[in-house]
Coordinates of C-alpha atoms in Angstrom, one line a residue:
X1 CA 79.8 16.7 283.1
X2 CA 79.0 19.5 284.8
X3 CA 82.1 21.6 286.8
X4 CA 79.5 24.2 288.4
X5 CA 80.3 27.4 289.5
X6 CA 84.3 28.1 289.8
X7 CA 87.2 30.8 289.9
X8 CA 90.2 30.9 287.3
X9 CA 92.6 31.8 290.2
X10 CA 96.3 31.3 289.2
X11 CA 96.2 27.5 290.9
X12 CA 94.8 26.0 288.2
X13 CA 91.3 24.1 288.6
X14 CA 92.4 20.2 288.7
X15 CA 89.5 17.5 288.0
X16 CA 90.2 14.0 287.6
X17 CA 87.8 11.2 285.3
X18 CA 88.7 7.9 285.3
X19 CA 87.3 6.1 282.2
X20 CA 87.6 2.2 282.2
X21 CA 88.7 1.5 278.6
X22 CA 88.8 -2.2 277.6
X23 CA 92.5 -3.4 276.1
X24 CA 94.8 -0.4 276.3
X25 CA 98.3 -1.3 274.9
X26 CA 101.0 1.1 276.1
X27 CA 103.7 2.8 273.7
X28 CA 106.9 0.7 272.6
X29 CA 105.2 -2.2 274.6
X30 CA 103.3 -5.7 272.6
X31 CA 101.7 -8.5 273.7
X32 CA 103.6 -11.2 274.8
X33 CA 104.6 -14.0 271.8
X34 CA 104.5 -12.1 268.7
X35 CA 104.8 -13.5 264.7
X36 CA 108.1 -15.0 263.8
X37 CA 110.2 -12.9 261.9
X38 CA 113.3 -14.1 260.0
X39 CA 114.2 -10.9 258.8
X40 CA 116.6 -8.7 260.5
X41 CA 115.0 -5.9 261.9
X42 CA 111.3 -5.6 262.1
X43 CA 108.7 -3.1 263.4
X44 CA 105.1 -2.9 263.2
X45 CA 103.6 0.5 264.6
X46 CA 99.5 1.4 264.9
X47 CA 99.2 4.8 262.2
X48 CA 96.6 6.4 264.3
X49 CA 98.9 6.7 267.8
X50 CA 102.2 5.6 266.7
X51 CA 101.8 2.8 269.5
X52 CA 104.5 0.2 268.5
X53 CA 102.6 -3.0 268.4
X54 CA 106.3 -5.6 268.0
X55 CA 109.5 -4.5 267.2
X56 CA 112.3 -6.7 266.7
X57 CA 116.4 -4.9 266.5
X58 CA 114.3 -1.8 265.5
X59 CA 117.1 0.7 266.1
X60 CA 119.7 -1.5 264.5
X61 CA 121.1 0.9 261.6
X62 CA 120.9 -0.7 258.5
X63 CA 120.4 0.3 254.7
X64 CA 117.3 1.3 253.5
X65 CA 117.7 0.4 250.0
X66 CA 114.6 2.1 248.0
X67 CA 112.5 2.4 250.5
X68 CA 114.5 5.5 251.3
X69 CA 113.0 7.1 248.2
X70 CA 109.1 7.6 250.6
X71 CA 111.3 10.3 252.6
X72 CA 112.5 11.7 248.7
X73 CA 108.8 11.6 247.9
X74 CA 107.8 13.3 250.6
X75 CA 109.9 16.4 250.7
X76 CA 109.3 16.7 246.9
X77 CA 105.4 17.0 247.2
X78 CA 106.5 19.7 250.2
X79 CA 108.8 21.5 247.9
X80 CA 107.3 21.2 244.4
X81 CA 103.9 21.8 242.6
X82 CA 102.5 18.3 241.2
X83 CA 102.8 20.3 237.6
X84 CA 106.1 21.5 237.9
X85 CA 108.3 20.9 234.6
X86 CA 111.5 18.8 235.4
X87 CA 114.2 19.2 232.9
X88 CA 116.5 16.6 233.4
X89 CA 120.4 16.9 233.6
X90 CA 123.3 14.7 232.6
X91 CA 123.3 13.0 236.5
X92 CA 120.3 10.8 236.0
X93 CA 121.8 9.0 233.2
X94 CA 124.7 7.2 235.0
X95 CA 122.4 6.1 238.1
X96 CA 122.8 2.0 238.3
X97 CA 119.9 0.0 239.1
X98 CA 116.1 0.2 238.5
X99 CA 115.0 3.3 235.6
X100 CA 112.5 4.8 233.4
X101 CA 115.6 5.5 230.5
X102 CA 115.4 9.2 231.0
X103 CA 116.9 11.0 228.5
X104 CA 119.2 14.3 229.0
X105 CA 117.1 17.5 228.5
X106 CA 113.6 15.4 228.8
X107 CA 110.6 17.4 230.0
X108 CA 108.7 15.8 232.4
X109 CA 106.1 17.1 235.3
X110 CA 106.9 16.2 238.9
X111 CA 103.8 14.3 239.4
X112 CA 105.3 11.7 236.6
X113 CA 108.8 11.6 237.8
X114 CA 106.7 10.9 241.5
X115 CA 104.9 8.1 240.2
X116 CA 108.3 6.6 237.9
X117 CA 110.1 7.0 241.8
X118 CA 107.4 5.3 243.6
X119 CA 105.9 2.3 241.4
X120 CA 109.0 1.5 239.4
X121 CA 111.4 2.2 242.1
X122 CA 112.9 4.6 239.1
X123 CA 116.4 5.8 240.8
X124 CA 117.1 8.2 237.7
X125 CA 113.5 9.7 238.4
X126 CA 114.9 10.4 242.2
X127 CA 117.8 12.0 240.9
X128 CA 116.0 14.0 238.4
X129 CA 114.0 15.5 241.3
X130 CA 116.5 15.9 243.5
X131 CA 118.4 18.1 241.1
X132 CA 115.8 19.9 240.4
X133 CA 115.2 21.0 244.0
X134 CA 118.7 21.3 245.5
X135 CA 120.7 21.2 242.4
X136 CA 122.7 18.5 243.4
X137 CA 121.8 15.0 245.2
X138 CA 124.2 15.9 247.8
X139 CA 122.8 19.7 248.5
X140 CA 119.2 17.3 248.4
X141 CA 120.7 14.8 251.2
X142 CA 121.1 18.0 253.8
X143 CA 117.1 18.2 253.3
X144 CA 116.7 14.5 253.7
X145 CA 118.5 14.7 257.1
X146 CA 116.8 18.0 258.2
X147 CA 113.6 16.6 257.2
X148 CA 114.1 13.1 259.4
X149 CA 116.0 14.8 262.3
X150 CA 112.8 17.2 262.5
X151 CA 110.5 14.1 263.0
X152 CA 112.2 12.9 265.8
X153 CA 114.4 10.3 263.6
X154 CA 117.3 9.1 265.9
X155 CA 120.1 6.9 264.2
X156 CA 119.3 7.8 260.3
X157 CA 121.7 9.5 257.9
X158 CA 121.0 9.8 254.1
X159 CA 123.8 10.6 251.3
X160 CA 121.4 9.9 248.3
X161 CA 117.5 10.3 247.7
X162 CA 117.2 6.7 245.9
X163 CA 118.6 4.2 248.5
X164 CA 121.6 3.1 246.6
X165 CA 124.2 1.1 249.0
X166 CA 126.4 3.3 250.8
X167 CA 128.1 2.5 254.0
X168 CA 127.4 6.0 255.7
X169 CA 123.6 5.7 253.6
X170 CA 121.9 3.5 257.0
X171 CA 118.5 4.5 258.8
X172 CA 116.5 1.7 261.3
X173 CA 113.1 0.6 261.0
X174 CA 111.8 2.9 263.9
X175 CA 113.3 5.5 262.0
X176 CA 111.6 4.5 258.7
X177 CA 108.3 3.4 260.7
X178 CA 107.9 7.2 261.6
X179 CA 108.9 8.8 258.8
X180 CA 106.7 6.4 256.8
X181 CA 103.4 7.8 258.8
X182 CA 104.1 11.4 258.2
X183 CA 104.2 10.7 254.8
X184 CA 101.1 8.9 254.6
X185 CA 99.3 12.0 256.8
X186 CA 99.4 13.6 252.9
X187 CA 96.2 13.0 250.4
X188 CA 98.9 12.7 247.3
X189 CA 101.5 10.5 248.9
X190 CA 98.8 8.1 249.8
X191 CA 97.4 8.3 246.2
X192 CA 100.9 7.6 244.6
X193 CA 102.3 4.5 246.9
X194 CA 98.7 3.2 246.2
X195 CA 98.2 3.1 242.9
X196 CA 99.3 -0.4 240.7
X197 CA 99.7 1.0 237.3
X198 CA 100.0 4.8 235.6
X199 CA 101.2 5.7 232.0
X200 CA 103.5 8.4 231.7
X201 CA 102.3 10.9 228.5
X202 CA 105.0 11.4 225.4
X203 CA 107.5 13.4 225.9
X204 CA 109.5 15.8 224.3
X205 CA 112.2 13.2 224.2
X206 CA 110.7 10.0 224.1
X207 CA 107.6 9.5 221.6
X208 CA 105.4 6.7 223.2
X209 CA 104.2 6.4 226.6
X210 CA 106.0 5.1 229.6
X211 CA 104.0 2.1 231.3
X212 CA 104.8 1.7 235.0
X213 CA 104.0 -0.7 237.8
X214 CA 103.5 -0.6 241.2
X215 CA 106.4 -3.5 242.3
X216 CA 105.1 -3.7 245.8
X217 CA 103.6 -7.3 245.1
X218 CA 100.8 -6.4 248.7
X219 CA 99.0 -4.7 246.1
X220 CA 97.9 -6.7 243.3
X221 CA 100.7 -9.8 242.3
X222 CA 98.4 -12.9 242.7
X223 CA 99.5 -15.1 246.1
X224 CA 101.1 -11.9 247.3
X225 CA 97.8 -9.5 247.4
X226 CA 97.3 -8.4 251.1
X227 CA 93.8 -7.8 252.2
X228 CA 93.1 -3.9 252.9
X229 CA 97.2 -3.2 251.7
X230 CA 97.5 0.8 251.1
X231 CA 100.9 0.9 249.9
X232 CA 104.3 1.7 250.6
X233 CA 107.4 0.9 248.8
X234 CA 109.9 -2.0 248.3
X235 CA 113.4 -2.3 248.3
X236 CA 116.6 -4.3 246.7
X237 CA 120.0 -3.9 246.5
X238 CA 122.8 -7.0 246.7
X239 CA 124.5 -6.0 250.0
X240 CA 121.1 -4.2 251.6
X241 CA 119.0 -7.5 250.8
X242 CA 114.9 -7.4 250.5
X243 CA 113.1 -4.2 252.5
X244 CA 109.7 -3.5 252.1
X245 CA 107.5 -1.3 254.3
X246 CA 103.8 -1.5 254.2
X247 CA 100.6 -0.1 255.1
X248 CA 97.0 -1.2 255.6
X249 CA 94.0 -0.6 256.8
X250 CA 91.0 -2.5 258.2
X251 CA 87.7 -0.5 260.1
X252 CA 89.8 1.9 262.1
X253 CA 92.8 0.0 262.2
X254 CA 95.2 1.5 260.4
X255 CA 99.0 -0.2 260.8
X256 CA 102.7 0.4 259.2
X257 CA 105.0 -2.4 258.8
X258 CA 108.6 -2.3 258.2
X259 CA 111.2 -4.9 257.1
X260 CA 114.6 -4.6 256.7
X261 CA 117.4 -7.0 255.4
X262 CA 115.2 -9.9 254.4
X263 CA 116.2 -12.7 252.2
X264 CA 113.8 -12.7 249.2
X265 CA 111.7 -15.8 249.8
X266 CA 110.5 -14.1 253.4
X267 CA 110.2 -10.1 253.1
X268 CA 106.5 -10.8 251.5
X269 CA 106.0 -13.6 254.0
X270 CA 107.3 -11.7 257.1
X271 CA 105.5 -8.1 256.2
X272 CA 102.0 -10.0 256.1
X273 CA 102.8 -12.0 259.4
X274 CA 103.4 -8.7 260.9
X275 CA 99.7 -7.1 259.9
X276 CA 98.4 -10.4 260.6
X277 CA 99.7 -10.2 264.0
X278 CA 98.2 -6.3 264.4
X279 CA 94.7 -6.6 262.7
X280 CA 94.4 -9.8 264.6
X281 CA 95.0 -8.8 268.4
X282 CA 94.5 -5.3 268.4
X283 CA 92.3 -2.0 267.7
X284 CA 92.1 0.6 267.7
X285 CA 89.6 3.1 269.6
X286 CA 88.6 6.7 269.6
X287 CA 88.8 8.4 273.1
X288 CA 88.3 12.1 272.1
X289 CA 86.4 13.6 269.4
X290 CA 86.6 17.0 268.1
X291 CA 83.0 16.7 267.3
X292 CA 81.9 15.8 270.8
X293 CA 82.2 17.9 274.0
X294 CA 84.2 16.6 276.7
X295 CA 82.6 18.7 279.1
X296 CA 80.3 21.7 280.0
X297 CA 81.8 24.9 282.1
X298 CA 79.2 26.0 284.2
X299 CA 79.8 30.1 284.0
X300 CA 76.8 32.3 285.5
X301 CA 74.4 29.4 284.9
X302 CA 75.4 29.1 281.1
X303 CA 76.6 25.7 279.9
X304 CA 79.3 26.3 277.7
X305 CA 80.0 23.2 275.8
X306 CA 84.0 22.4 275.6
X307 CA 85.6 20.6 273.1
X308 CA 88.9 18.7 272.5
X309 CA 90.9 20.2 269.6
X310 CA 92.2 17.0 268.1
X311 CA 90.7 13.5 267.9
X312 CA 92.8 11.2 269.8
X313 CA 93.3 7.5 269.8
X314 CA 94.3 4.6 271.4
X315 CA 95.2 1.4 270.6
X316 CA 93.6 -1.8 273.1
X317 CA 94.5 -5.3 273.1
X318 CA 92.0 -8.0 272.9
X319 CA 93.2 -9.7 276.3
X320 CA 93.8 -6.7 278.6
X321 CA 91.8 -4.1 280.7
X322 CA 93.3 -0.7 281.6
X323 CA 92.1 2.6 282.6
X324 CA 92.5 6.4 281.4
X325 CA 93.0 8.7 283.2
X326 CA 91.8 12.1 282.1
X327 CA 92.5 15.5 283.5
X328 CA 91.1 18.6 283.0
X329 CA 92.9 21.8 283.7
X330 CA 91.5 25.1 282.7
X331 CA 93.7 27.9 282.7
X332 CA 93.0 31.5 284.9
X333 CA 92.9 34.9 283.3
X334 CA 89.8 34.4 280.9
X335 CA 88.3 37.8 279.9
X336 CA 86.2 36.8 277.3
X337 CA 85.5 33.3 275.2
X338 CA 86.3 33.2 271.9
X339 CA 85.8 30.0 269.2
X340 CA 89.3 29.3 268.4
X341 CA 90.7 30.0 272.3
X342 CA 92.3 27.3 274.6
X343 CA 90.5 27.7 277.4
X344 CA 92.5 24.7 279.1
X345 CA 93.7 21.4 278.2
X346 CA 93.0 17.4 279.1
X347 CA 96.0 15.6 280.2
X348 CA 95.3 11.8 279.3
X349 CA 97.6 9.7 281.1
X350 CA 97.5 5.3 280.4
X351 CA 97.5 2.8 283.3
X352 CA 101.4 1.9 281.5
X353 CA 102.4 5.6 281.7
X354 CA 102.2 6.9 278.5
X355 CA 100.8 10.3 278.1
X356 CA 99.5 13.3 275.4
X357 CA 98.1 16.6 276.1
X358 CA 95.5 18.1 274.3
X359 CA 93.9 21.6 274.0
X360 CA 90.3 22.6 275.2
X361 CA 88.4 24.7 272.9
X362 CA 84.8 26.3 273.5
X363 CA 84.4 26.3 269.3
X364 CA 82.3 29.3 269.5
X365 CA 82.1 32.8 270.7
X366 CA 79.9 33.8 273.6
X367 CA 78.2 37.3 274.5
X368 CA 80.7 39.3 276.2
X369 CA 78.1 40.8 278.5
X370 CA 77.5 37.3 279.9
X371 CA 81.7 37.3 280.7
X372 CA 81.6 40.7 282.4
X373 CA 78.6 39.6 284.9
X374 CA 80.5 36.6 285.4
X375 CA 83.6 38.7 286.0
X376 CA 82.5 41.4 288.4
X377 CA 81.6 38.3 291.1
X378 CA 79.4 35.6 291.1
X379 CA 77.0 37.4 294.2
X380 CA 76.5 40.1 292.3
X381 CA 75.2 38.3 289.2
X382 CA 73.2 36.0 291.3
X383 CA 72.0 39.2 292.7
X384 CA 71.1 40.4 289.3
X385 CA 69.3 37.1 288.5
X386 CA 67.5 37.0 291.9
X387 CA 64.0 36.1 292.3
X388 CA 63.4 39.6 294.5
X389 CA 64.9 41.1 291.1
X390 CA 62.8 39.1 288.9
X391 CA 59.6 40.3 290.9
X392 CA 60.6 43.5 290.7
X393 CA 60.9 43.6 287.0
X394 CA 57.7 41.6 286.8
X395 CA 55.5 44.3 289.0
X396 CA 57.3 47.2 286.9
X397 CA 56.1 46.2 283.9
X398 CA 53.0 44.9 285.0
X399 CA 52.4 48.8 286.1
X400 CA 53.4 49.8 283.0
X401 CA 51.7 47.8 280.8
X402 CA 48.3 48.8 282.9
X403 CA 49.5 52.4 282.8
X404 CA 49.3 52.1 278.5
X405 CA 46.1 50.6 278.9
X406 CA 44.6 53.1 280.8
X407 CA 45.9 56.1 278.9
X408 CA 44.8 54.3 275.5
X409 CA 41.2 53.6 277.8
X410 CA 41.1 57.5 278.8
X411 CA 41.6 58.4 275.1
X412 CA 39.1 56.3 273.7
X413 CA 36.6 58.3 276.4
X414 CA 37.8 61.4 275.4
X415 CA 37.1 60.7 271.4
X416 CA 33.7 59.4 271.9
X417 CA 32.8 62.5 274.2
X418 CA 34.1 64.8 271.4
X419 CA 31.8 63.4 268.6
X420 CA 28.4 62.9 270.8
X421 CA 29.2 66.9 271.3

């Protein structure tokens, strides 16, 4: 698209494309039916946009269990180095529940205790880190709600980093749903929650390997293996019941699926019923590229391509049409174009109301000289650029070049005179 020849006045330049996109599916809306879920509370949210594909009592507060310990994992890879040496205190050895038998002074890196938190559900591995960090679970718990409150988490609150039942220990799976996909934006956490096995190295304190497995059954237990499963983590405790959240991907699908208080016998059956029901009626579609421009600025007859500064994504249902609508403001006061500049920004606004705002970006520099023609009024560089101006130039250099040729002629005459003398 072209925007010609414009002004950056204060009013800001306003144009409107409407794109028809097939199957746009609003936020925090679903298609109408749904899978079955017996469990509790339920929510099952596209990666990509965070679109919220079903949801059932999803800001019901309920416990976590150790599925609390992928916000734990998440602040540790923040906090620590993967090679950091955990020494571990007297605290881990009275945690109840699911352990790697840590011993008191053990030497162990973060990157094992990560793995012994995240396959074996290890809660002496959780508090081992958290120690380490904050120097008590409770000083860790402070982070744990800083953390979540700075994602946008509404009805969470964490007293421990392993998941062990508490009554003030409760979060909701559209809490968990969005503090699940900011951990799996980062390259390690996505590494850990889906690997199936790892060996833990001797240690100062214990003389043979640890063995560990992955207990989120999605990933590798036969009748349970989930096509295109990517992790997350499991849960158990006798009052919390069966959590599990999940992730998978398929093409450019990529979907998060949370359970809470399940009985046993459905948290497997109802997690898979829930990416069924995503991979099945929806997808999910690229609008904006950073690699492609969404537009050219027409500036003194120089197309300067402009590019959006993040790729965004949508996600489309199989039985509806919608349109986007994108706007593209571009903002007044522009002395000269740099690569990294907003130069603007597209509004993209959905048929159901749901909206994002993205930055413009030229992704290169151009010649300043270009900016201060533009600058000192359009007539004047058109005048510049004229074709009387351009025949000008033309009939002055013409001249000139025949004046050379002549002088270099007369010379030539003037040599050939000399030596016949």
């Amino acid at each position: 698209m072209n925007l010609g020849d414009f002004k950056m006045k204060k009013s800001i330049i306003v144009i409107i494309l409407v794109s028809i996109l097939l199957n746009l599916l609003p936020v925090k809306a679903y298609a109408d039916g749904g899978p079955e879920i017996s469990s509790e509370a339920a929510i099952l949210m596209n990666m990509n946009t965070g679109d919220i594909l079903y949801q059932k009592n999803a800001d019901e507060k309920l416990s976590p269990a150790s599925t609390t310990k992928i916000l734990t994992a998440m602040i540790v890879i923040e906090k620590c180095k993967l090679d950091d040496v955990v020494t571990v205190g007297k605290i881990p050895l009275y945690e109840d529940g699911s352990n790697i038998a840590l011993n008191v002074g053990e030497k162990l890196t973060v990157k094992d205790l990560l793995y012994a938190m995240m396959l074996e559900s290890a809660n002496d591995a959780a508090s081992a880190l958290a120690e380490h960090i904050s120097g008590s679970k409770e000083n860790f718990s402070k982070l744990m709600n800083e953390k979540a409150k700075s994602l946008g988490c509404k009805a969470s609150n964490f007293v421990n980093p392993n998941g062990l039942y508490d009554d003030n220990h409760y979060t909701t799976a559209s809490d968990l749903a969005i503090i699940t996909k900011k951990a799996m934006e980062n390259e390690v956490f996505r590494k850990i929650v889906s690997t199936v096995t790892y060996e833990i190295p001797p240690t100062n304190k214990q003389p043979k390997p640890r063995k560990l497995y992955n207990r989120n059954k999605l990933l590798s237990y036969p009748g349970y293996k989930y096509d295109g499963i990517t992790g997350v983590k499991n849960g158990y405790t006798e009052k919390s019941k069966n959590s599990l959240v999940a992730s998978a991907s398929r093409g450019s699908m990529n979907l998060i699926s949370v359970i809470l208080k399940a009985e046993h016998s459905s948290v497997y059956k109802d997690s898979k019923a829930l990416l069924d029901y995503g991979f099945n009626n929806f997808q999910c579609e690229k609008v904006l590229s950073m690699d492609t421009a969404i537009c050219n600025l027409n500036v003194g007859n120089i197309n300067i391509p402009i590019y959006p500064t993040k790729d965004f994504y949508i996600t489309s249902s199989k039985n509806d049409k919608s349109v986007v609508y994108k706007k593209l403001v571009f903002e007044d006061d522009i002395k000269k174009i740099n690569k990294d500049m907003n130069i603007g920004y597209v509004e993209i606004t959905t048929k159901y109301g749901g909206k994002e705002i993205i930055p413009l970006t030229p992704q290169k520099e151009y010649s300043s000289v270009l900016y201060t023609l533009k600058y000192m009024g359009h007539s004047t560089y058109k005048k510049v650029l004229s074709p009387a101006v351009k025949a000008l130039i033309i009939i002055a250099v013409s001249f000139l070049v025949l004046a050379i040729t002549l002088l270099i002629l007369s010379y030539y005459k003037k040599c050939r005179k000399r030596k016949q003398a």
